[in-house]
PDB file of C-alpha atoms in Angstrom:
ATOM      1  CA  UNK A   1     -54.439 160.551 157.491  1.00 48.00           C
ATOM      2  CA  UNK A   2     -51.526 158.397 156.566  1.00 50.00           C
ATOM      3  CA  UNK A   3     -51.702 155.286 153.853  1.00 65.00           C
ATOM      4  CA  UNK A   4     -49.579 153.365 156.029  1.00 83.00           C
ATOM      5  CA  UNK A   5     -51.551 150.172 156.409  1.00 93.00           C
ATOM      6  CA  UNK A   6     -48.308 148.086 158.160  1.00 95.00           C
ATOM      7  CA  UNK A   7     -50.651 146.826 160.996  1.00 98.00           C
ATOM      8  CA  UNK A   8     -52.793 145.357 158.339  1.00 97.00           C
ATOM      9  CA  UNK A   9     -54.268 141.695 159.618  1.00 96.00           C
ATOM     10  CA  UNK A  10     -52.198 142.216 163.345  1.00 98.00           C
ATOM     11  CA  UNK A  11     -54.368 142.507 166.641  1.00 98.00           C
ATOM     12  CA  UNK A  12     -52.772 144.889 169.158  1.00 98.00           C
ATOM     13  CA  UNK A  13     -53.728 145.401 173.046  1.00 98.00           C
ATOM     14  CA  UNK A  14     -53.139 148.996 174.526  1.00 98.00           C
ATOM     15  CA  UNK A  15     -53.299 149.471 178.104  1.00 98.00           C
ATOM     16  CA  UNK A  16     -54.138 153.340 179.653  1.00 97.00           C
ATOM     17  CA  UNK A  17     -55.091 153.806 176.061  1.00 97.00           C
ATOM     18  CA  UNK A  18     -58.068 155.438 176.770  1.00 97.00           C
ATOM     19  CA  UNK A  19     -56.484 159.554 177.213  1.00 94.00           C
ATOM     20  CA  UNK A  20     -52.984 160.922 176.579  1.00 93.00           C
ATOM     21  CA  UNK A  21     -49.866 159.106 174.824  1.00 95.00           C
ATOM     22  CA  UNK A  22     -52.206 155.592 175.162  1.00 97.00           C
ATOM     23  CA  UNK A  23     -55.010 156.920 173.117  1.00 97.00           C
ATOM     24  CA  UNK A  24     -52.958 158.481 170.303  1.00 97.00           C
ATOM     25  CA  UNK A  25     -50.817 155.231 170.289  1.00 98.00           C
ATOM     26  CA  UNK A  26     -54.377 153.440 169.892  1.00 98.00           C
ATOM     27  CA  UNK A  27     -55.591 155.643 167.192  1.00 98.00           C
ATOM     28  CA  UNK A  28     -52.688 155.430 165.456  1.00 98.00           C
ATOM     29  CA  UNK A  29     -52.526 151.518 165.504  1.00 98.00           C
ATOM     30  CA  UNK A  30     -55.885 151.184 164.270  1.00 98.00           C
ATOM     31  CA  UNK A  31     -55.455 153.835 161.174  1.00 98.00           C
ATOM     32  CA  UNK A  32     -52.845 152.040 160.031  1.00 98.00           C
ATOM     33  CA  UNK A  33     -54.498 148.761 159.803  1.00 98.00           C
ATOM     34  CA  UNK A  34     -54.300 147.086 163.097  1.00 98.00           C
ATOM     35  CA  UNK A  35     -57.819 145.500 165.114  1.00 98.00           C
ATOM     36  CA  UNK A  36     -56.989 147.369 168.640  1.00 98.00           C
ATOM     37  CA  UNK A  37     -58.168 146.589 172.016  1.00 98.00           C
ATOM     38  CA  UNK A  38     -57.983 149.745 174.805  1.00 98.00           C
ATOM     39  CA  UNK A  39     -57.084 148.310 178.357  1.00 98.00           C
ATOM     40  CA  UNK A  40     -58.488 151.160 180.989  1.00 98.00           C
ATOM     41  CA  UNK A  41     -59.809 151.942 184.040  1.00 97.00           C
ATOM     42  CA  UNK A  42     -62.429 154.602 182.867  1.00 97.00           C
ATOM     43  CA  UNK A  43     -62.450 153.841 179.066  1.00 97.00           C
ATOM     44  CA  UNK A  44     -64.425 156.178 177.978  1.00 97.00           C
ATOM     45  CA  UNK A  45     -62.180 158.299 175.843  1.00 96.00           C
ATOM     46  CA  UNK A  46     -60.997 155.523 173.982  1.00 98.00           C
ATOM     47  CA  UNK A  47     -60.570 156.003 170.518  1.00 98.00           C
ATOM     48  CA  UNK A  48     -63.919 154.489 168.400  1.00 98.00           C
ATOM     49  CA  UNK A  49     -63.605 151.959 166.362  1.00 98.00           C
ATOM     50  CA  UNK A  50     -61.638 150.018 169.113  1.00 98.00           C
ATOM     51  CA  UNK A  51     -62.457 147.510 171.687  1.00 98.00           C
ATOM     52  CA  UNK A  52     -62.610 148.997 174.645  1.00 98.00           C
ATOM     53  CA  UNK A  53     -61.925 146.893 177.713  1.00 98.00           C
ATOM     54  CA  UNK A  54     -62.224 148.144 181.397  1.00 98.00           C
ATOM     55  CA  UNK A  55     -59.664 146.692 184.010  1.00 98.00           C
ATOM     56  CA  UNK A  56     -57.545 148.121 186.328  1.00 98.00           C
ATOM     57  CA  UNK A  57     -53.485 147.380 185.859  1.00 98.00           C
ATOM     58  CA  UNK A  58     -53.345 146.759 189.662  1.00 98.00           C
ATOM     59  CA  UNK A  59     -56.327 143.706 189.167  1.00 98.00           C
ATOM     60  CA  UNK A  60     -54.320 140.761 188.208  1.00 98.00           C
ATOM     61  CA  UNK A  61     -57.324 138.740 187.861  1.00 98.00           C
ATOM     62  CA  UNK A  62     -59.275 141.690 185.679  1.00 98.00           C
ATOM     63  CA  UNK A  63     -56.091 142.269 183.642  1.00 98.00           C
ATOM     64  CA  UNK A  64     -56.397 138.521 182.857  1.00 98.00           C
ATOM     65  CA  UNK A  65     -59.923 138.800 181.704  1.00 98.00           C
ATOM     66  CA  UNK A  66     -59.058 142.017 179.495  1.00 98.00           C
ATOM     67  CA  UNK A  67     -56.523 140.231 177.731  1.00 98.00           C
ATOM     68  CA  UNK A  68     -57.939 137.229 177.312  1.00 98.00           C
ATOM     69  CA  UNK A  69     -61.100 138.479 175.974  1.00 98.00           C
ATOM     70  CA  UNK A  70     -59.282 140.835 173.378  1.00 98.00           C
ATOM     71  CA  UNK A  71     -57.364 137.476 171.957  1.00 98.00           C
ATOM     72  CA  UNK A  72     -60.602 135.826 171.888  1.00 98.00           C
ATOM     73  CA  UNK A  73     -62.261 138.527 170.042  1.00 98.00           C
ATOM     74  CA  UNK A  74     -59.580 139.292 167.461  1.00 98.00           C
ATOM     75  CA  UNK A  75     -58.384 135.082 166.965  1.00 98.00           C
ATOM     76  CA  UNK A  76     -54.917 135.895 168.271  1.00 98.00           C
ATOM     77  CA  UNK A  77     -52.800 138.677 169.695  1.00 98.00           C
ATOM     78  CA  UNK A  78     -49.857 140.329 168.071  1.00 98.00           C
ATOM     79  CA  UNK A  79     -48.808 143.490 169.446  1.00 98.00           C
ATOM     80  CA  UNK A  80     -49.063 144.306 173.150  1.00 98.00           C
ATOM     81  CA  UNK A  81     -48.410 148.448 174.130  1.00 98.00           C
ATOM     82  CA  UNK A  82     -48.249 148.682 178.210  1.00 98.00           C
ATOM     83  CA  UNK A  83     -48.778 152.200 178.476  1.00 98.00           C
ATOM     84  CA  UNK A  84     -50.672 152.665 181.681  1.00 97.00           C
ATOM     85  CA  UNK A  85     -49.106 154.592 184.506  1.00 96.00           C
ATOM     86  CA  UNK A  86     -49.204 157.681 186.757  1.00 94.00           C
ATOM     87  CA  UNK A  87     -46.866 160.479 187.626  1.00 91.00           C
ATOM     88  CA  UNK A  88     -45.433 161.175 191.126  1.00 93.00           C
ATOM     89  CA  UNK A  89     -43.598 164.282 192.158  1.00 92.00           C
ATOM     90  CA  UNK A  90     -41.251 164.573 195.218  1.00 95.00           C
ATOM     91  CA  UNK A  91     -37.903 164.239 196.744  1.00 98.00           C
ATOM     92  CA  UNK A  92     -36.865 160.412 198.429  1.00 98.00           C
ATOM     93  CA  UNK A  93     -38.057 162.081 201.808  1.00 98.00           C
ATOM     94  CA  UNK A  94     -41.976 163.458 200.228  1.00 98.00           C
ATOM     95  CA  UNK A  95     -43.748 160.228 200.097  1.00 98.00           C
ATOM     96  CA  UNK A  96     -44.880 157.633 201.878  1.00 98.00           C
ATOM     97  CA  UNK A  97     -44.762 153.967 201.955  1.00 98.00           C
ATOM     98  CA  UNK A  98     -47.713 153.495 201.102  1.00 98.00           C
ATOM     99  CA  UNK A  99     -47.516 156.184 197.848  1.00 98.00           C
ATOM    100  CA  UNK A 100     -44.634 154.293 196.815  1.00 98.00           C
ATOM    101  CA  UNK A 101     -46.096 150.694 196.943  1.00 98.00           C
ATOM    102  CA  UNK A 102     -48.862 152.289 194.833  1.00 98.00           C
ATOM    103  CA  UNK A 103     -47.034 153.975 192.540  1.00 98.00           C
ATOM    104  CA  UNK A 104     -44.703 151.171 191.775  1.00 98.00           C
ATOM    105  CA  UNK A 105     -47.599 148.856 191.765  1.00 98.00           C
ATOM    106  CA  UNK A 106     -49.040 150.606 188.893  1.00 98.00           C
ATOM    107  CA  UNK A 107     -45.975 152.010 186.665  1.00 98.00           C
ATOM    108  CA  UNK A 108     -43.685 148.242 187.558  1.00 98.00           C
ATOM    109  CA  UNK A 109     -46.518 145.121 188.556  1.00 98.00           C
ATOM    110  CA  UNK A 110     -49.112 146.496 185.850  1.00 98.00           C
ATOM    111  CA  UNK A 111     -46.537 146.226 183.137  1.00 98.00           C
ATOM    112  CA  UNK A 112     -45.580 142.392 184.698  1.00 98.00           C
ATOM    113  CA  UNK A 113     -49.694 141.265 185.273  1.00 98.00           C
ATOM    114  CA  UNK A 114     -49.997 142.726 181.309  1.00 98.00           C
ATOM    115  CA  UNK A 115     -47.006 140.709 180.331  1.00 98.00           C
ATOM    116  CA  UNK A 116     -47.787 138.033 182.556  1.00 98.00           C
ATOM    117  CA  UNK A 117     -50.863 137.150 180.673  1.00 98.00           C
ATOM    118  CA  UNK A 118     -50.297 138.113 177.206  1.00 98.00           C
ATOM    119  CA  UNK A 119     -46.930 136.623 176.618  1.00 98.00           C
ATOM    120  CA  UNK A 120     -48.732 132.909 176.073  1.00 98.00           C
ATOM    121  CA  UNK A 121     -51.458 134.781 173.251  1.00 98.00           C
ATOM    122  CA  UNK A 122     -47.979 136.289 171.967  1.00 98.00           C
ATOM    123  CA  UNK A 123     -46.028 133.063 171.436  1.00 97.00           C
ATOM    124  CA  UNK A 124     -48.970 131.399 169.167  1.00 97.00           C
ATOM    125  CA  UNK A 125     -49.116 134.563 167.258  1.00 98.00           C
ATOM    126  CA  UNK A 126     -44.982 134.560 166.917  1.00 97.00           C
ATOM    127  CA  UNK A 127     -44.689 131.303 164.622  1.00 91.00           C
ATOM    128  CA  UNK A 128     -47.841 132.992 162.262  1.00 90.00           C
ATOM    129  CA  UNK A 129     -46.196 136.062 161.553  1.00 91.00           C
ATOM    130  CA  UNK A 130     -42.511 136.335 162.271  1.00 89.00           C
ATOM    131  CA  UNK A 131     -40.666 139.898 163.194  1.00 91.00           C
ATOM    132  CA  UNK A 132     -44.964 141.249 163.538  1.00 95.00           C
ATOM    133  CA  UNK A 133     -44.700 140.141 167.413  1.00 98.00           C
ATOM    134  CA  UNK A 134     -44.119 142.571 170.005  1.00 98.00           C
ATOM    135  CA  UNK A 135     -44.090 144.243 173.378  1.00 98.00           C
ATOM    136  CA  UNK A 136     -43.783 147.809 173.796  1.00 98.00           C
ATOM    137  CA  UNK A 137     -43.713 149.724 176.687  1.00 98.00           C
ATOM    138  CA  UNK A 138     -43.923 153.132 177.685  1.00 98.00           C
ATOM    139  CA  UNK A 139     -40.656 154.393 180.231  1.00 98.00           C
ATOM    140  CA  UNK A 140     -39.609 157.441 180.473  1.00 96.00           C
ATOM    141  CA  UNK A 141     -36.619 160.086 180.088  1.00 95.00           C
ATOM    142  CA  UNK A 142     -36.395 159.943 183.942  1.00 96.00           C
ATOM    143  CA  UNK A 143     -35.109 156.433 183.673  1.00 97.00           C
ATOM    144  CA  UNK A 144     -31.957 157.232 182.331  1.00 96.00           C
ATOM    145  CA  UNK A 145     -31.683 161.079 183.746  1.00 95.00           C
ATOM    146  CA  UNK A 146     -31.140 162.158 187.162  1.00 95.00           C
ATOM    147  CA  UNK A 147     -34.401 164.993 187.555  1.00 92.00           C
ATOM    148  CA  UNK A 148     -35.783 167.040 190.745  1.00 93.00           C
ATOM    149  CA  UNK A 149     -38.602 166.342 192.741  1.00 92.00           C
ATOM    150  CA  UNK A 150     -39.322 162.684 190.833  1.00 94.00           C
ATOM    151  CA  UNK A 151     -37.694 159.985 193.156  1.00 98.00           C
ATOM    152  CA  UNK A 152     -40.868 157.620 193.139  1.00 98.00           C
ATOM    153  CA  UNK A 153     -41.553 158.260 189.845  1.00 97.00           C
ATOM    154  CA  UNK A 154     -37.801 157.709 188.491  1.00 98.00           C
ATOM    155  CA  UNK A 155     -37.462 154.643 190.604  1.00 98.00           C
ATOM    156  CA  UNK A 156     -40.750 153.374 188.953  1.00 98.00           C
ATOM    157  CA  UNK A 157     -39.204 154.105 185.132  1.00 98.00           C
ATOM    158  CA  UNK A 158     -35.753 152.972 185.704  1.00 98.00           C
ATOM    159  CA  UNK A 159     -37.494 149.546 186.978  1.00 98.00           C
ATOM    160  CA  UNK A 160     -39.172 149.257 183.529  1.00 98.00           C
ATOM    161  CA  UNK A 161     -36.149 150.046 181.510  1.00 98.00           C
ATOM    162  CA  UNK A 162     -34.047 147.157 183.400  1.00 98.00           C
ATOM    163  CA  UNK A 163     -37.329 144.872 183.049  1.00 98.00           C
ATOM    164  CA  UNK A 164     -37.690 145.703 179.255  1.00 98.00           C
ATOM    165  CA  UNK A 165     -34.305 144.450 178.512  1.00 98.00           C
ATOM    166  CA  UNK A 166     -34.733 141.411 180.867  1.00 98.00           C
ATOM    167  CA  UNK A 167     -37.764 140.444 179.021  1.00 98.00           C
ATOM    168  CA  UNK A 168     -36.082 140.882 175.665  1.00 98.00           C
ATOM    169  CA  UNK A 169     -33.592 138.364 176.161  1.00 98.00           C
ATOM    170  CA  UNK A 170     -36.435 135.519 177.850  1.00 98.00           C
ATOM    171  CA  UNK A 171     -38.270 136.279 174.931  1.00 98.00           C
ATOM    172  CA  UNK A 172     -36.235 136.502 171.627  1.00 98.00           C
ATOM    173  CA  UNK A 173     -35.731 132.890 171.050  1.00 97.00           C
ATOM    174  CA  UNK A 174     -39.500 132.677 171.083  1.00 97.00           C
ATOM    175  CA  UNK A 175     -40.047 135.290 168.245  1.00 98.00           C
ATOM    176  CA  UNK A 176     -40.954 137.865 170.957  1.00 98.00           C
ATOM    177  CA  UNK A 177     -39.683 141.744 170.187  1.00 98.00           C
ATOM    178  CA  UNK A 178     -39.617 143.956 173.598  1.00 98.00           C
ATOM    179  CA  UNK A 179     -38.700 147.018 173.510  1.00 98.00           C
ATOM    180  CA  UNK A 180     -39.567 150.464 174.826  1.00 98.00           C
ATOM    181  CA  UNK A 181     -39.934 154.675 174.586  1.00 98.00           C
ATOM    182  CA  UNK A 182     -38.556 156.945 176.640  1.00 97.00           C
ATOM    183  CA  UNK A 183     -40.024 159.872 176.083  1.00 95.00           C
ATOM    184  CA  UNK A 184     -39.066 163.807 177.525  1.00 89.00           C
ATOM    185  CA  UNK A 185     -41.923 165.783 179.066  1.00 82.00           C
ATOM    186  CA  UNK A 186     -45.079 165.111 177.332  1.00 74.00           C
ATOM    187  CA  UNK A 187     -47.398 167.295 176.836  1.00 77.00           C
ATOM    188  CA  UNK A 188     -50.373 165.149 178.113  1.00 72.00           C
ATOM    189  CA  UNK A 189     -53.620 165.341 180.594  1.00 73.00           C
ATOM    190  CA  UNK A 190     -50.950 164.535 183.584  1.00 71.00           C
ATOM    191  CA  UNK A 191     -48.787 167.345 182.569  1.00 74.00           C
ATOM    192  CA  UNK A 192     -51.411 169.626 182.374  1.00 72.00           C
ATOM    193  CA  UNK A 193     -52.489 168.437 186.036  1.00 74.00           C
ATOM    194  CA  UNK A 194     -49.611 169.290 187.314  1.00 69.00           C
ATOM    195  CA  UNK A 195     -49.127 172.804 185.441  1.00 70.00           C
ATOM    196  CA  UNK A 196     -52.858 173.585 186.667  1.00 75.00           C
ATOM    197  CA  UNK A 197     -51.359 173.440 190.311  1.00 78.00           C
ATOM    198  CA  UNK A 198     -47.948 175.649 190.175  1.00 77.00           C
ATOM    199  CA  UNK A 199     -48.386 179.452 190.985  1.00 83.00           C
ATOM    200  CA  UNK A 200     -47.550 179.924 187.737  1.00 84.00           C
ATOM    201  CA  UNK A 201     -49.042 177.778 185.149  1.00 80.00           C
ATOM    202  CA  UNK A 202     -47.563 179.592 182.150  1.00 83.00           C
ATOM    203  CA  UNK A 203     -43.946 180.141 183.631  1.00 82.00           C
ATOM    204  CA  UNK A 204     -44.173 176.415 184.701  1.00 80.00           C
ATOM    205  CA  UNK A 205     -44.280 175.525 181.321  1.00 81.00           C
ATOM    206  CA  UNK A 206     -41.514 177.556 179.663  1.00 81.00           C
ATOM    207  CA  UNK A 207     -39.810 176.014 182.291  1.00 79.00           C
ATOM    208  CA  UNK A 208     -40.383 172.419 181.176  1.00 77.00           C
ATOM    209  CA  UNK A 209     -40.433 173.389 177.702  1.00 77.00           C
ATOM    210  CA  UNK A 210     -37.046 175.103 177.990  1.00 79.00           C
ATOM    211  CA  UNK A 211     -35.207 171.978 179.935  1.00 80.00           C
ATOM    212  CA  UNK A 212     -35.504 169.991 176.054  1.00 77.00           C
ATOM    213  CA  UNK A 213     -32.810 171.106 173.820  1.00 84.00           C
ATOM    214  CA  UNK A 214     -35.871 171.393 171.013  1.00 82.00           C
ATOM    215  CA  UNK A 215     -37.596 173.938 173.210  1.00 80.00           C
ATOM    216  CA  UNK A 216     -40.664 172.733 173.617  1.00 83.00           C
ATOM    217  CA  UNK A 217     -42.640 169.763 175.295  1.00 85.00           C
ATOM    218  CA  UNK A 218     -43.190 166.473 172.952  1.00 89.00           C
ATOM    219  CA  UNK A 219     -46.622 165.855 171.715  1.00 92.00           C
ATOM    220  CA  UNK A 220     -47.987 162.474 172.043  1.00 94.00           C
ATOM    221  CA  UNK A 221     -48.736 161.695 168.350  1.00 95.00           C
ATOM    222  CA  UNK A 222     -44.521 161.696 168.306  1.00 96.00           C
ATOM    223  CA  UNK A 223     -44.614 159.170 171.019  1.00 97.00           C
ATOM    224  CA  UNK A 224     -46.993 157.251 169.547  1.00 98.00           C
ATOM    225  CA  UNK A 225     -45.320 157.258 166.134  1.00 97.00           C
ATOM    226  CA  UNK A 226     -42.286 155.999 167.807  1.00 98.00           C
ATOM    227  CA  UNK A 227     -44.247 152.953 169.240  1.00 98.00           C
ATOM    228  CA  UNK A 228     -45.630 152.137 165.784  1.00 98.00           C
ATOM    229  CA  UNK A 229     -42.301 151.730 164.799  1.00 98.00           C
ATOM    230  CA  UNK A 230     -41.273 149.259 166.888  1.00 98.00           C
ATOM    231  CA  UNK A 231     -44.148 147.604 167.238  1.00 98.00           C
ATOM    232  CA  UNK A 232     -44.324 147.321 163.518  1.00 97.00           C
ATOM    233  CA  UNK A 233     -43.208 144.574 161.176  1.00 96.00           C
ATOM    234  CA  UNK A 234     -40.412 147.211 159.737  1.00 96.00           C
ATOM    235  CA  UNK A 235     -38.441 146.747 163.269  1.00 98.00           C
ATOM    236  CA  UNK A 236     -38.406 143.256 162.950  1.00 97.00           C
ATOM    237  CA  UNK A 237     -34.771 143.357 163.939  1.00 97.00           C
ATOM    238  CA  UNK A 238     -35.361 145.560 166.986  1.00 98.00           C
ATOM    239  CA  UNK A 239     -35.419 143.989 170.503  1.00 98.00           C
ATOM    240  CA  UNK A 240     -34.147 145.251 173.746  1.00 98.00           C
ATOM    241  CA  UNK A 241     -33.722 149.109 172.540  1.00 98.00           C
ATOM    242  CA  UNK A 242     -35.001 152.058 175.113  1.00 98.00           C
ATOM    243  CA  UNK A 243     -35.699 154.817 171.702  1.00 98.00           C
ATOM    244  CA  UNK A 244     -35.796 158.441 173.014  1.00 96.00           C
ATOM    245  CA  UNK A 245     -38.402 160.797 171.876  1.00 96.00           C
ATOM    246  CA  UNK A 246     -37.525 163.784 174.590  1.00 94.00           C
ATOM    247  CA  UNK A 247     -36.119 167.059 172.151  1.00 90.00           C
ATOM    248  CA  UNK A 248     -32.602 165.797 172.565  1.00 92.00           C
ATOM    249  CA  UNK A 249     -32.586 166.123 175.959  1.00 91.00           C
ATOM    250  CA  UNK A 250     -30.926 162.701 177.054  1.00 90.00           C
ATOM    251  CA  UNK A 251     -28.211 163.464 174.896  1.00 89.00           C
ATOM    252  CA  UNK A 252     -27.447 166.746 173.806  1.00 91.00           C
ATOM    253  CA  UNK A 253     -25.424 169.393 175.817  1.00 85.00           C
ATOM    254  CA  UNK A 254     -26.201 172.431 174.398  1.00 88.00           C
ATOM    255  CA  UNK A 255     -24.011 175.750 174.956  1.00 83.00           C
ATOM    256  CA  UNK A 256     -26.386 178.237 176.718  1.00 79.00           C
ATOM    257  CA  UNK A 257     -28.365 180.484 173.699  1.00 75.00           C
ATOM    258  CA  UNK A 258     -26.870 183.886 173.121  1.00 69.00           C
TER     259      UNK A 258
END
């Protein structure tokens, strides 16, 4: 257990934080001091001792409600994490119209509903507690790298890094701080979805493993620690920055091992 207690007297909203990177993103929030809310569809593994709140991203009017009644509950809202999202594998040619207004729908419009609604909660809290006010959101390494079989699902992240930065600069006048995570291959419930379903789970994922210079997948307590930080007061200069958490593999060109 850490003794960092930075989130002490903040309020912070997670959305998908009920499995994967969103719950250990909640847990983490809440252990080091913050009141946290869990934003999800089925919410029952959200961490306890948070407020768990069911809505579906795609449900403008429910994602309303959700944040609205976690600002209500807590007095104000400081810290918003938009997490929620899906995967989707494929060339441009594999999916359909109507997979891609789904997926985008999700990964892009939840992130904007979320916004949408908590930005006014986040302005009030901004001129109480300076540099403590924040949106973070979850992209992805496939925003900024060029991988196989993700079309839909890069299109999806690269839409959130571009909308990240846009929001940034609406929002830094008004004490807002938006930033996001790109993380590498995670190794999360989705991940292990799609391992479950190659001929070769194990193989599968050397394969993934092996395509991050550090050799293996990135857990989600690392993405979540990377959220605390910039959701935390200690980033209080830190808007409009995508931070990598992927092994070194959007940067590093490693010679091939001997």
């Amino acid at each position: 257990m850490t003794s960092v207690r930075d989130f002490e007297g903040l309020n912070a909203l997670v959305t998908g934080g009920a499995s994967g990177i969103g719950a250990a993103i909640a847990a983490l929030l809440l252990e080091r001091g913050a009141q946290v809310a869990v934003l999800d569809r089925d919410t029952a593994g959200a961490p306890g001792g948070t407020l768990a709140l069911k809505a579906d991203v795609t449900d403008d009017g429910a994602v309303k409600a959700a944040v609205d009644a976690a600002a209500a509950e807590f007095g104000a809202l400081h810290t918003v994490v938009s997490n929620a999202g899906v995967g989707a594998i494929g060339a441009v040619t594999d999916n359909s119209d109507d997979e891609w207004h789904r997926v985008l729908d999700i990964n892009v419009l939840g992130m904007v509903r979320t916004a949408r609604h908590a930005v006014p909660h986040l302005r009030r809290a901004a001129a109480d507690r300076p540099g403590a006010v924040s949106i973070t959101q979850t992209c992805s390494i496939a925003a900024t790298a060029g991988l196989p079989q993700r079309a839909l699902y890069s299109a999806s992240k690269g839409a959130i890094l571009s909308l990240t930065l846009a929001m940034a600069a609406d929002h830094v006048r008004e004490g807002i701080r938006v930033n996001c995570v790109n993380p590498g291959t995670a190794d999360t419930p989705w991940i292990g979805r799609l391992l479950d379903q190659a001929p070769d789970p194990a193989a599968e994922r050397a394969a993934l493993a092996a395509r991050q210079p550090s050799g293996r997948l990135v857990g989600a307590d690392e993405v979540a620690a990377a959220v605390a930080y910039l959701a935390s007061p200690a980033a209080a200069a830190v808007t409009g920055t995508a931070l990598a958490v992927d092994g070194g593999m959007q940067g590093l060109r490693l010679r091939p091992a001997n």
